[in-house]
Amino acid sequence: MSSRLPDVERSRAVLVGLSRYDHHPALESVDGNLRALHRILLSPDHLGLPPEHCQVVRDPGNADEAMAALESAADRATDTLIFYYAGHGFADEDGLYLGLTGTRHRPGSERYNAVHYEWVRRAVLMGQAQAAQRIIILDCCYSGRAASEATASVMGSVNTDVQGTVVWAATSPSRPLAKAPADADYTAFTGELIRTLETGVEGAAGVLDMDTIFHRVSRDLVAKGFPLPDRHNHALGGQLALVRNRAGAVAPAPVPTTPAGTAAAVPAPGASASWEPFTWGPMRTDLLIVEGDGESTIPETSLHVRAVDEGVELPEELAEWRDEIAAEQDGLKAAGKPYFWNGLNYAVERITIGRVAETESPEIYIQFQNSDYYTFLATQQLDRQFRDGSTPKSRYIDPYEDPLDVEPFMSSSFGTNVAVITRDEKLIVSRRSQMVGSHPGTWNSSANEALSRVVDNSARQAPNIFNVARRGLSEELALSTDEYRLSMLALTIDKSTHQWGALFLARLRRVTSREFVERRSRGVSDKWEHDRHELVDFEIEPVIRFIFDPERAGLWSPTAPGLFYLALVNKYGRVAVERESKRLLGDGVTGP
């Protein structure tokens, strides 16, 4: 579905905000929120709603004032319905409550003199509402419960004519308190929303859809140390357009790609290098190092992962391709021939990276949706043509300069790759077998493992990326967790396939290279994925000579050279690795 602006004659918005309370601290900035959002929604430069189609409810004293306005708008909107609330939020075992001027402070009393979020949800998503597009935005404490608690149970009853629904929350379940900085014109979440709507997003389309807006707001909030917001999209909710892009539509420059391990031109001086893939001497890969430099590692406590219980939704033609793959594999299975089974995995919905103000260390937030291996295979047919002549690459990847903006279904895998160093300082390098579906026959990291929705979702908890790497070390190399020290070096994306991953370094405490070979000869649980291992002296020159050996030219996975480079930097420092690289490889650009 292409994004289009709401039909303003058939759309309605209700903005509810409370800046004063009888029993709680005032929130003066909420009034600023209402004024700015009202102005933006009415402005022809942004959306252009008629004034009578955008109702502002300030400081309601009872639930009827807010709900009557919402129900009236829901009855009249046939295109887009928007509900916004800012104020104090409260929660108990029965759910989320939106505060009113008279909401009391006593525990449990909120349910008697506040707006139960369930009423809002039913008015917008169910009931007699006829809008094709429905948006709820909540800027209050505990609002994350609105995006995480059984939303699908209500979504399932929505009219089938609904094109998409969106629920945004200023907070997440893990950080439930919203922020309203003192003396600020706006609250933290709405302030970033207002700034994004007012100024636009450079490089984005001519209209801003909900996903583009949310990504920009999230990144700016985390960069300033505020809580990461939350959201729930249903159907094509993320593609719903809200306002015109004040920054204008800028067509991104095409990114040249070459096979891993081959030479390619370096960008001309002055060209943007913010999203340039990893290069090392004459080698140009498709690996983009999004976070990490090798010298500092990323602590396990800095990686925050959430998995939402909703699946990616494939566009019609990609869904047909997936069905073809399923039928083909079923046929192979029935004939007793080798086939790919449809493992349950995750798709990357969004990634947000911030910094801890005091230390500048990264904080990485990853949210996953449900996907599966057949979806991954379907979306990886990047150059196969659709009926109109376009391809998955040209339609779903090339229009986005920022890989964070690509639709989740195109990122239906997340992998971990580990560089393993034995006690006697040998780097283990593996070669993938011809039986694997991804990069067969290429030289690769010591061990790699993809995130599994079955194995890595124990007790329905969010998966731990470090544990995925540990599982790979156990299954492929027979290493137990007490035998090594594991560090995360980087967060990456393979730009050729648009698949995200994490790079790790594992230093063995006791196991030598000889012991490793002997141990593996006695069997490992996942031996078929790699058909060969080499042991390389873990020093700068031997590693470089091994990687750039002409016999291995063009035979490297996109990930391995970047991983081994960062592993060397972790041991020797970037200056030493750069100096030796230049001596051995000449004047080619090195490093990420």
XYZ file of C-alpha atoms in Angstrom:
592
model
C 0.000 0.000 0.000
C 1.444 3.371 -0.963
C 1.277 6.004 1.740
C -1.335 8.714 1.214
C -2.410 11.593 3.389
C -5.731 11.289 5.214
C -8.785 12.641 3.420
C -9.292 15.684 5.646
C -13.012 15.940 4.880
C -13.583 12.398 6.133
C -11.125 12.444 9.039
C -11.356 13.514 12.678
C -8.876 14.145 15.494
C -9.456 14.452 19.244
C -6.671 15.918 21.389
C -7.106 15.491 25.147
C -4.637 17.045 27.566
C -4.467 17.843 31.266
C -2.087 20.439 32.584
C -3.733 20.957 35.991
C -4.932 18.515 38.637
C -6.628 18.757 42.003
C -4.545 15.996 43.586
C -1.414 15.666 41.419
C 1.420 17.939 40.241
C 0.597 20.274 37.367
C 1.966 19.520 33.887
C 2.218 22.975 32.331
C 3.924 21.688 29.178
C 0.850 19.635 28.225
C -0.953 22.812 27.209
C 1.947 23.534 24.857
C 1.551 20.037 23.416
C -2.105 20.683 22.590
C -1.512 24.076 20.999
C 1.324 22.828 18.787
C -0.374 19.616 17.653
C -3.613 21.465 16.926
C -1.701 24.009 14.842
C 0.164 21.280 12.904
C -2.929 19.220 12.135
C -4.805 22.298 10.887
C -1.917 23.722 8.869
C -2.231 23.087 5.090
C 1.564 22.762 5.032
C 1.276 19.666 7.210
C -2.194 18.065 7.035
C -4.932 20.706 6.705
C -7.802 19.390 8.813
C -10.792 21.759 8.953
C -10.955 23.368 12.440
C -14.260 21.650 13.214
C -12.641 18.266 12.521
C -9.982 18.639 15.223
C -11.398 18.951 18.744
C -9.221 19.916 21.712
C -10.416 18.847 25.167
C -8.462 20.697 27.862
C -8.473 19.633 31.515
C -11.652 17.518 31.472
C -13.110 17.024 34.926
C -14.932 13.791 34.158
C -14.713 10.887 31.748
C -17.830 11.942 29.833
C -16.129 15.093 28.513
C -13.305 13.130 26.916
C -15.285 10.081 25.815
C -18.163 12.076 24.311
C -15.720 13.936 22.070
C -14.014 10.689 21.050
C -17.235 8.792 20.371
C -18.595 11.674 18.301
C -15.425 11.733 16.203
C -15.496 7.942 15.827
C -19.061 8.128 14.513
C -18.123 10.711 11.862
C -14.659 9.656 10.682
C -14.705 7.309 7.711
C -11.102 7.796 6.578
C -8.770 8.512 9.529
C -9.463 8.758 13.268
C -6.782 10.180 15.585
C -6.915 10.171 19.389
C -4.175 11.837 21.454
C -3.854 12.024 25.239
C -1.235 13.754 27.391
C -1.290 13.894 31.166
C -0.787 11.701 34.208
C -1.255 7.974 33.645
C -1.955 5.353 36.290
C -2.027 1.559 36.271
C -3.242 -1.326 38.377
C -4.025 -4.985 37.804
C -6.992 -3.998 35.616
C -4.983 -1.925 33.172
C -4.134 1.661 32.251
C -6.059 4.759 33.368
C -5.808 8.243 31.852
C -5.958 10.896 34.549
C -8.558 13.678 34.838
C -8.423 16.875 36.877
C -10.146 15.179 39.807
C -8.302 11.847 39.703
C -7.272 11.010 43.252
C -3.953 9.742 44.531
C -5.239 6.820 46.572
C -4.278 3.417 45.086
C -7.254 1.925 43.303
C -9.261 5.135 43.266
C -8.227 5.940 39.700
C -10.721 3.486 38.255
C -13.604 5.556 39.633
C -12.553 9.029 38.436
C -10.325 8.487 35.384
C -10.687 7.309 31.787
C -10.044 3.576 31.535
C -7.883 3.015 28.461
C -10.084 0.055 27.560
C -12.902 2.540 26.829
C -10.634 4.443 24.444
C -9.449 1.300 22.751
C -12.960 0.037 22.162
C -14.175 3.414 20.892
C -11.329 3.684 18.388
C -10.793 0.077 17.375
C -14.222 -1.478 17.826
C -17.752 -0.241 18.439
C -19.350 1.724 15.621
C -16.109 3.301 14.393
C -15.932 3.291 10.585
C -12.527 4.862 9.957
C -10.241 2.962 7.606
C -7.167 4.245 9.458
C -7.025 4.544 13.258
C -4.329 6.118 15.393
C -3.930 6.290 19.184
C -1.067 8.312 20.712
C -0.580 8.290 24.495
C 1.923 10.522 26.291
C 1.647 9.481 29.923
C 3.211 7.195 32.502
C 2.467 3.474 32.070
C 1.285 4.058 28.499
C 3.480 1.153 27.367
C 0.781 -1.147 28.681
C -1.480 0.081 25.890
C 0.953 -1.202 23.263
C 1.874 -4.461 24.946
C -1.203 -5.870 26.645
C -3.226 -8.214 24.446
C -3.866 -5.588 21.784
C -4.291 -8.321 19.232
C -7.395 -9.625 20.984
C -9.191 -6.409 20.134
C -7.497 -6.013 16.779
C -8.896 -9.356 15.741
C -12.427 -7.967 15.937
C -11.748 -4.873 13.866
C -13.784 -4.391 10.683
C -12.012 -6.068 7.771
C -12.158 -2.802 5.799
C -9.663 -1.264 8.218
C -6.417 -0.586 6.363
C -4.309 -0.156 9.471
C -4.213 0.778 13.130
C -1.452 2.291 15.225
C -0.994 2.611 18.983
C 1.925 4.734 20.191
C 3.022 4.979 23.803
C 5.526 7.406 25.299
C 6.903 4.661 27.557
C 7.690 0.960 27.473
C 6.836 -1.677 30.090
C 10.465 -1.707 31.274
C 10.639 2.100 31.689
C 7.065 3.086 32.547
C 7.536 6.723 33.619
C 7.058 9.437 30.997
C 9.141 12.607 31.175
C 8.084 16.258 31.281
C 11.259 18.356 31.697
C 10.863 21.402 33.916
C 10.475 24.727 32.103
C 10.224 22.975 28.713
C 7.614 24.026 26.169
C 6.516 20.419 25.631
C 6.726 17.044 27.313
C 9.663 14.890 26.164
C 7.826 12.473 23.855
C 5.389 14.953 22.321
C 8.174 17.509 21.983
C 10.169 15.211 19.699
C 6.980 14.329 17.816
C 6.234 18.024 17.257
C 9.791 18.733 16.094
C 9.670 15.835 13.628
C 6.295 16.893 12.207
C 7.366 20.539 11.948
C 10.774 20.053 10.335
C 10.267 16.779 8.472
C 12.758 14.004 7.766
C 15.447 14.570 5.155
C 15.641 11.839 2.538
C 12.177 10.487 3.346
C 9.194 10.487 1.014
C 6.988 13.496 0.342
C 4.592 12.376 3.061
C 5.672 11.015 6.443
C 4.237 7.651 7.388
C 3.890 6.502 10.975
C 6.957 4.236 10.898
C 9.226 6.990 9.577
C 7.984 9.413 12.221
C 8.316 6.851 15.002
C 11.883 5.911 14.052
C 12.986 9.552 14.088
C 11.213 10.335 17.369
C 12.652 7.204 19.028
C 16.220 7.937 17.984
C 16.056 11.543 19.137
C 14.539 10.575 22.496
C 17.149 7.934 23.260
C 19.954 10.273 22.201
C 18.748 12.719 24.865
C 18.458 10.064 27.569
C 14.659 9.835 27.575
C 12.704 6.550 27.637
C 12.299 4.607 24.420
C 8.664 4.811 23.276
C 6.627 1.779 22.308
C 4.144 1.014 19.551
C 1.793 -1.579 18.139
C 0.983 -1.710 14.433
C -1.820 -3.806 12.988
C -2.194 -4.577 9.292
C -0.447 -1.746 7.405
C -0.525 0.687 10.326
C 3.131 1.624 10.011
C 2.571 2.781 6.430
C -0.237 5.201 7.288
C 0.748 8.733 6.320
C 0.116 11.521 8.812
C 1.571 14.787 7.450
C 3.477 16.244 4.534
C 7.253 16.025 4.836
C 8.468 19.569 5.428
C 12.032 18.496 4.621
C 10.943 17.485 1.129
C 11.471 14.178 -0.614
C 15.087 13.505 -1.521
C 15.930 10.537 -3.712
C 18.745 8.555 -2.087
C 21.836 7.928 -4.141
C 22.176 4.294 -5.232
C 24.646 2.306 -3.162
C 27.015 0.264 -5.349
C 27.532 -3.315 -4.247
C 30.176 -5.811 -5.298
C 30.745 -9.433 -4.363
C 32.476 -9.869 -1.016
C 36.236 -10.022 -1.337
C 36.554 -8.101 -4.619
C 37.940 -4.674 -5.315
C 35.664 -1.669 -5.817
C 35.965 2.075 -6.111
C 36.149 4.098 -2.923
C 33.580 6.936 -2.593
C 34.800 10.227 -3.957
C 36.010 12.818 -1.434
C 33.051 14.607 0.061
C 30.654 11.703 -0.460
C 28.656 10.672 2.576
C 30.279 7.761 4.391
C 27.757 7.458 7.207
C 26.290 4.266 5.728
C 29.333 2.980 3.836
C 30.096 -0.756 4.057
C 33.282 -2.137 5.590
C 36.408 -1.879 3.427
C 39.868 -3.264 4.094
C 42.675 -2.544 1.664
C 41.401 -3.581 -1.791
C 38.482 -5.521 -0.286
C 35.005 -4.068 -0.220
C 32.286 -6.031 1.542
C 28.556 -5.606 2.050
C 28.916 -5.482 5.835
C 27.806 -2.228 7.436
C 29.109 -1.734 10.977
C 26.298 0.188 12.632
C 27.754 0.291 16.154
C 31.133 -0.784 17.542
C 34.798 -0.086 16.799
C 36.611 -3.104 18.246
C 38.573 -1.148 20.831
C 35.587 -0.892 23.169
C 33.140 -3.724 23.611
C 29.370 -3.539 24.051
C 28.298 -4.802 27.499
C 25.561 -7.401 27.728
C 23.623 -5.012 29.973
C 23.592 -2.407 27.167
C 21.639 -4.647 24.797
C 17.879 -4.395 25.361
C 15.681 -6.801 23.402
C 11.908 -7.042 23.120
C 9.827 -9.463 21.060
C 6.240 -8.520 20.231
C 3.693 -11.247 19.634
C 2.741 -10.250 16.114
C 3.914 -11.506 12.761
C 5.276 -9.647 9.775
C 2.732 -9.059 7.030
C 3.983 -9.795 3.536
C 2.736 -7.839 0.525
C 0.604 -9.957 -1.790
C 3.240 -10.963 -4.342
C 5.866 -11.815 -1.725
C 3.252 -13.912 0.072
C 2.720 -15.804 -3.195
C 6.462 -16.450 -3.443
C 6.498 -17.760 0.104
C 3.637 -20.141 -0.733
C 5.634 -21.392 -3.736
C 8.606 -22.143 -1.490
C 6.428 -23.962 1.035
C 4.882 -26.121 -1.702
C 8.294 -26.895 -3.219
C 9.782 -27.935 0.128
C 6.724 -30.048 0.963
C 7.213 -31.849 -2.350
C 10.883 -32.523 -1.638
C 10.028 -33.817 1.812
C 7.337 -36.131 0.443
C 9.803 -37.478 -2.134
C 12.378 -38.220 0.560
C 14.793 -35.630 -0.825
C 16.764 -32.989 1.130
C 14.604 -29.997 1.950
C 14.595 -26.840 4.067
C 12.259 -26.977 7.049
C 10.392 -23.818 7.973
C 12.083 -22.764 11.201
C 10.425 -20.047 13.258
C 12.605 -16.970 13.549
C 12.415 -13.231 14.126
C 12.301 -10.137 11.934
C 13.880 -6.890 13.074
C 11.085 -4.347 13.535
C 13.224 -1.507 14.823
C 16.642 -0.720 16.262
C 17.417 2.386 18.277
C 20.878 3.349 19.508
C 21.576 5.919 22.197
C 24.427 6.964 24.435
C 24.895 7.058 28.203
C 25.626 10.722 28.881
C 28.333 10.143 31.491
C 30.330 7.448 29.675
C 29.284 7.756 25.997
C 28.801 3.969 26.027
C 26.066 2.703 23.692
C 22.575 1.591 24.658
C 21.032 -0.587 21.940
C 17.303 -1.323 21.799
C 16.064 -4.033 19.423
C 12.436 -4.980 18.839
C 11.543 -8.164 16.968
C 8.413 -9.398 15.222
C 7.593 -13.015 14.416
C 8.738 -14.417 11.085
C 9.877 -17.751 9.628
C 12.488 -19.235 7.322
C 10.243 -19.438 4.252
C 9.510 -15.714 4.602
C 13.263 -15.140 4.777
C 13.804 -17.184 1.604
C 10.994 -15.375 -0.219
C 12.304 -11.913 0.619
C 15.876 -12.907 -0.281
C 14.921 -13.270 -3.953
C 16.022 -9.667 -4.213
C 16.405 -9.491 -7.995
C 13.368 -11.567 -8.970
C 10.835 -9.442 -10.827
C 7.308 -8.716 -9.701
C 4.533 -8.480 -12.274
C 5.225 -4.760 -12.788
C 8.931 -5.359 -13.457
C 10.156 -4.093 -10.101
C 12.048 -6.307 -7.645
C 12.105 -6.674 -3.845
C 15.379 -4.767 -3.854
C 14.149 -1.883 -6.000
C 10.785 -1.673 -4.247
C 11.593 -2.295 -0.585
C 15.322 -1.556 -0.047
C 16.710 0.915 -2.593
C 14.258 3.774 -1.778
C 15.652 3.966 1.776
C 19.031 5.537 2.439
C 18.763 4.642 6.114
C 18.582 0.832 6.598
C 16.652 1.429 9.813
C 13.669 2.552 7.720
C 13.244 -0.654 5.689
C 10.099 -2.727 6.353
C 10.521 -5.515 8.963
C 9.582 -8.341 6.569
C 12.780 -7.606 4.616
C 14.830 -8.290 7.774
C 13.495 -11.759 8.615
C 16.666 -13.069 10.223
C 19.148 -12.016 12.902
C 22.516 -13.758 13.112
C 25.448 -13.901 15.481
C 29.043 -14.457 14.357
C 31.892 -15.235 16.746
C 35.666 -15.019 16.352
C 37.214 -17.648 18.647
C 40.795 -17.359 19.915
C 42.326 -20.444 21.532
C 44.483 -20.306 24.642
C 47.625 -20.576 22.490
C 46.521 -17.579 20.365
C 45.128 -19.292 17.284
C 42.160 -17.828 15.385
C 39.613 -20.446 14.324
C 38.328 -19.827 10.775
C 35.539 -22.002 9.379
C 34.338 -22.743 5.859
C 30.614 -23.136 5.285
C 29.492 -26.374 3.685
C 27.681 -26.586 0.361
C 24.552 -27.805 2.191
C 23.665 -24.511 3.856
C 21.182 -22.092 2.330
C 23.156 -18.897 2.971
C 26.651 -18.243 1.537
C 27.547 -21.915 0.854
C 31.231 -22.698 0.347
C 32.478 -19.389 1.750
C 35.034 -18.773 4.486
C 33.340 -17.541 7.593
C 33.622 -16.724 11.281
C 34.616 -19.355 13.853
C 30.955 -20.009 14.686
C 27.650 -18.483 13.690
C 24.075 -18.938 14.839
C 20.740 -17.434 13.831
C 18.136 -16.330 16.318
C 15.383 -18.934 16.705
C 11.878 -18.162 17.891
C 11.642 -21.664 19.353
C 15.041 -22.259 20.945
C 15.785 -18.677 22.025
C 12.351 -17.745 23.356
C 12.409 -19.838 26.529
C 9.365 -19.316 28.747
C 8.229 -16.602 26.285
C 10.979 -14.279 27.475
C 12.712 -11.831 25.153
C 15.681 -13.562 23.485
C 19.192 -12.846 24.767
C 21.532 -12.140 21.840
C 24.593 -13.149 23.878
C 22.967 -16.519 24.586
C 22.425 -17.054 20.857
C 26.186 -16.668 20.337
C 26.803 -19.034 23.259
C 24.481 -21.576 21.653
C 26.479 -21.385 18.427
C 29.718 -22.027 20.300
C 28.145 -25.036 21.991
C 26.480 -26.586 18.938
C 29.243 -25.971 16.379
C 32.444 -26.070 18.471
C 31.402 -28.043 21.596
C 32.459 -25.206 23.906
C 30.740 -24.683 27.259
C 30.092 -21.233 28.709
C 32.736 -21.576 31.450
C 35.479 -22.177 28.870
C 35.584 -18.705 27.321
C 35.098 -14.983 27.873
C 32.528 -13.555 25.460
C 32.493 -9.907 24.315
C 30.261 -8.166 21.781
C 32.235 -6.145 19.247
C 29.600 -4.701 16.932
C 26.043 -4.491 15.655
C 25.949 -4.916 11.879
C 23.789 -5.280 8.799
C 24.595 -7.111 5.573
C 23.538 -4.561 2.955
C 23.376 -7.154 0.171
C 20.638 -9.113 1.964
C 19.462 -6.542 4.522
C 19.991 -8.949 7.414
C 21.006 -7.710 10.858
C 23.528 -9.368 13.147
C 25.955 -9.065 16.038
C 29.709 -9.746 16.068
C 31.379 -11.372 19.067
C 34.852 -12.278 20.305
C 35.345 -15.412 22.434
C 38.692 -15.989 24.153
C 39.197 -19.546 25.356
C 40.527 -19.792 28.890
C 42.005 -23.307 28.775
C 41.318 -24.964 25.419
C 44.309 -24.960 23.064
C 44.156 -25.320 19.289
C 45.207 -28.965 19.513
C 42.572 -29.692 22.139
C 39.952 -27.973 19.971
C 40.755 -30.187 16.972
C 40.739 -33.330 19.084
C 37.483 -32.397 20.786
C 35.676 -31.655 17.529
C 36.801 -34.992 16.109
C 34.720 -36.627 18.809
C 31.555 -35.019 17.454
C 29.494 -31.858 17.830
C 25.736 -31.419 17.630
C 25.788 -29.205 14.503
C 28.683 -30.479 12.418
C 27.160 -30.281 8.939
C 27.099 -26.456 8.681
C 30.898 -26.154 8.297
C 33.071 -28.644 6.425
C 36.514 -27.276 7.312
C 38.370 -25.295 9.978
C 41.723 -23.539 9.758
C 43.870 -22.345 12.669
C 45.656 -19.036 12.035
C 48.207 -17.338 14.279
C 46.274 -14.502 15.909
C 48.688 -11.764 14.925
C 48.081 -8.939 12.486
C 50.253 -10.111 9.583
C 49.245 -13.814 9.562
C 45.542 -12.932 9.723
C 45.824 -10.396 6.890
C 47.806 -12.812 4.718
C 45.249 -15.559 5.317
C 42.280 -13.332 4.451
C 43.892 -11.836 1.343
C 45.358 -15.088 0.000
C 44.444 -15.111 -3.729
C 43.045 -18.633 -3.357
C 40.334 -17.221 -1.085
C 39.544 -14.098 -3.132
C 35.810 -13.753 -3.536
C 35.198 -16.685 -1.185
C 34.490 -14.776 2.022
C 31.116 -14.312 3.655
C 30.222 -10.620 4.009
C 30.690 -10.789 7.779
C 33.989 -12.578 8.434
C 36.610 -10.017 7.275
C 35.000 -7.230 9.321
C 34.724 -9.482 12.355
C 38.386 -10.520 12.196
C 39.472 -6.906 11.665
C 37.624 -5.810 14.815
C 39.046 -8.781 16.737
C 42.561 -7.661 15.798
C 41.743 -4.093 16.829
C 40.501 -5.392 20.172
C 43.904 -7.007 20.825
C 46.374 -4.639 19.167
C 44.527 -1.314 18.866
C 43.341 0.420 15.721
C 46.568 2.344 15.058
C 48.673 -0.823 14.927
C 46.184 -2.674 12.728
C 45.883 0.284 10.340
C 49.668 0.651 10.119
C 50.244 -3.022 9.343
C 47.328 -3.089 6.912
C 48.823 -0.220 4.960
C 52.240 -1.873 4.913
C 50.866 -5.186 3.673
C 47.996 -4.029 1.464
C 49.086 -0.642 0.154
C 47.113 2.598 0.279
C 43.592 1.167 0.077
C 41.036 2.462 2.544
C 41.023 0.316 5.693
C 38.604 -0.089 8.526
C 34.910 0.630 8.795
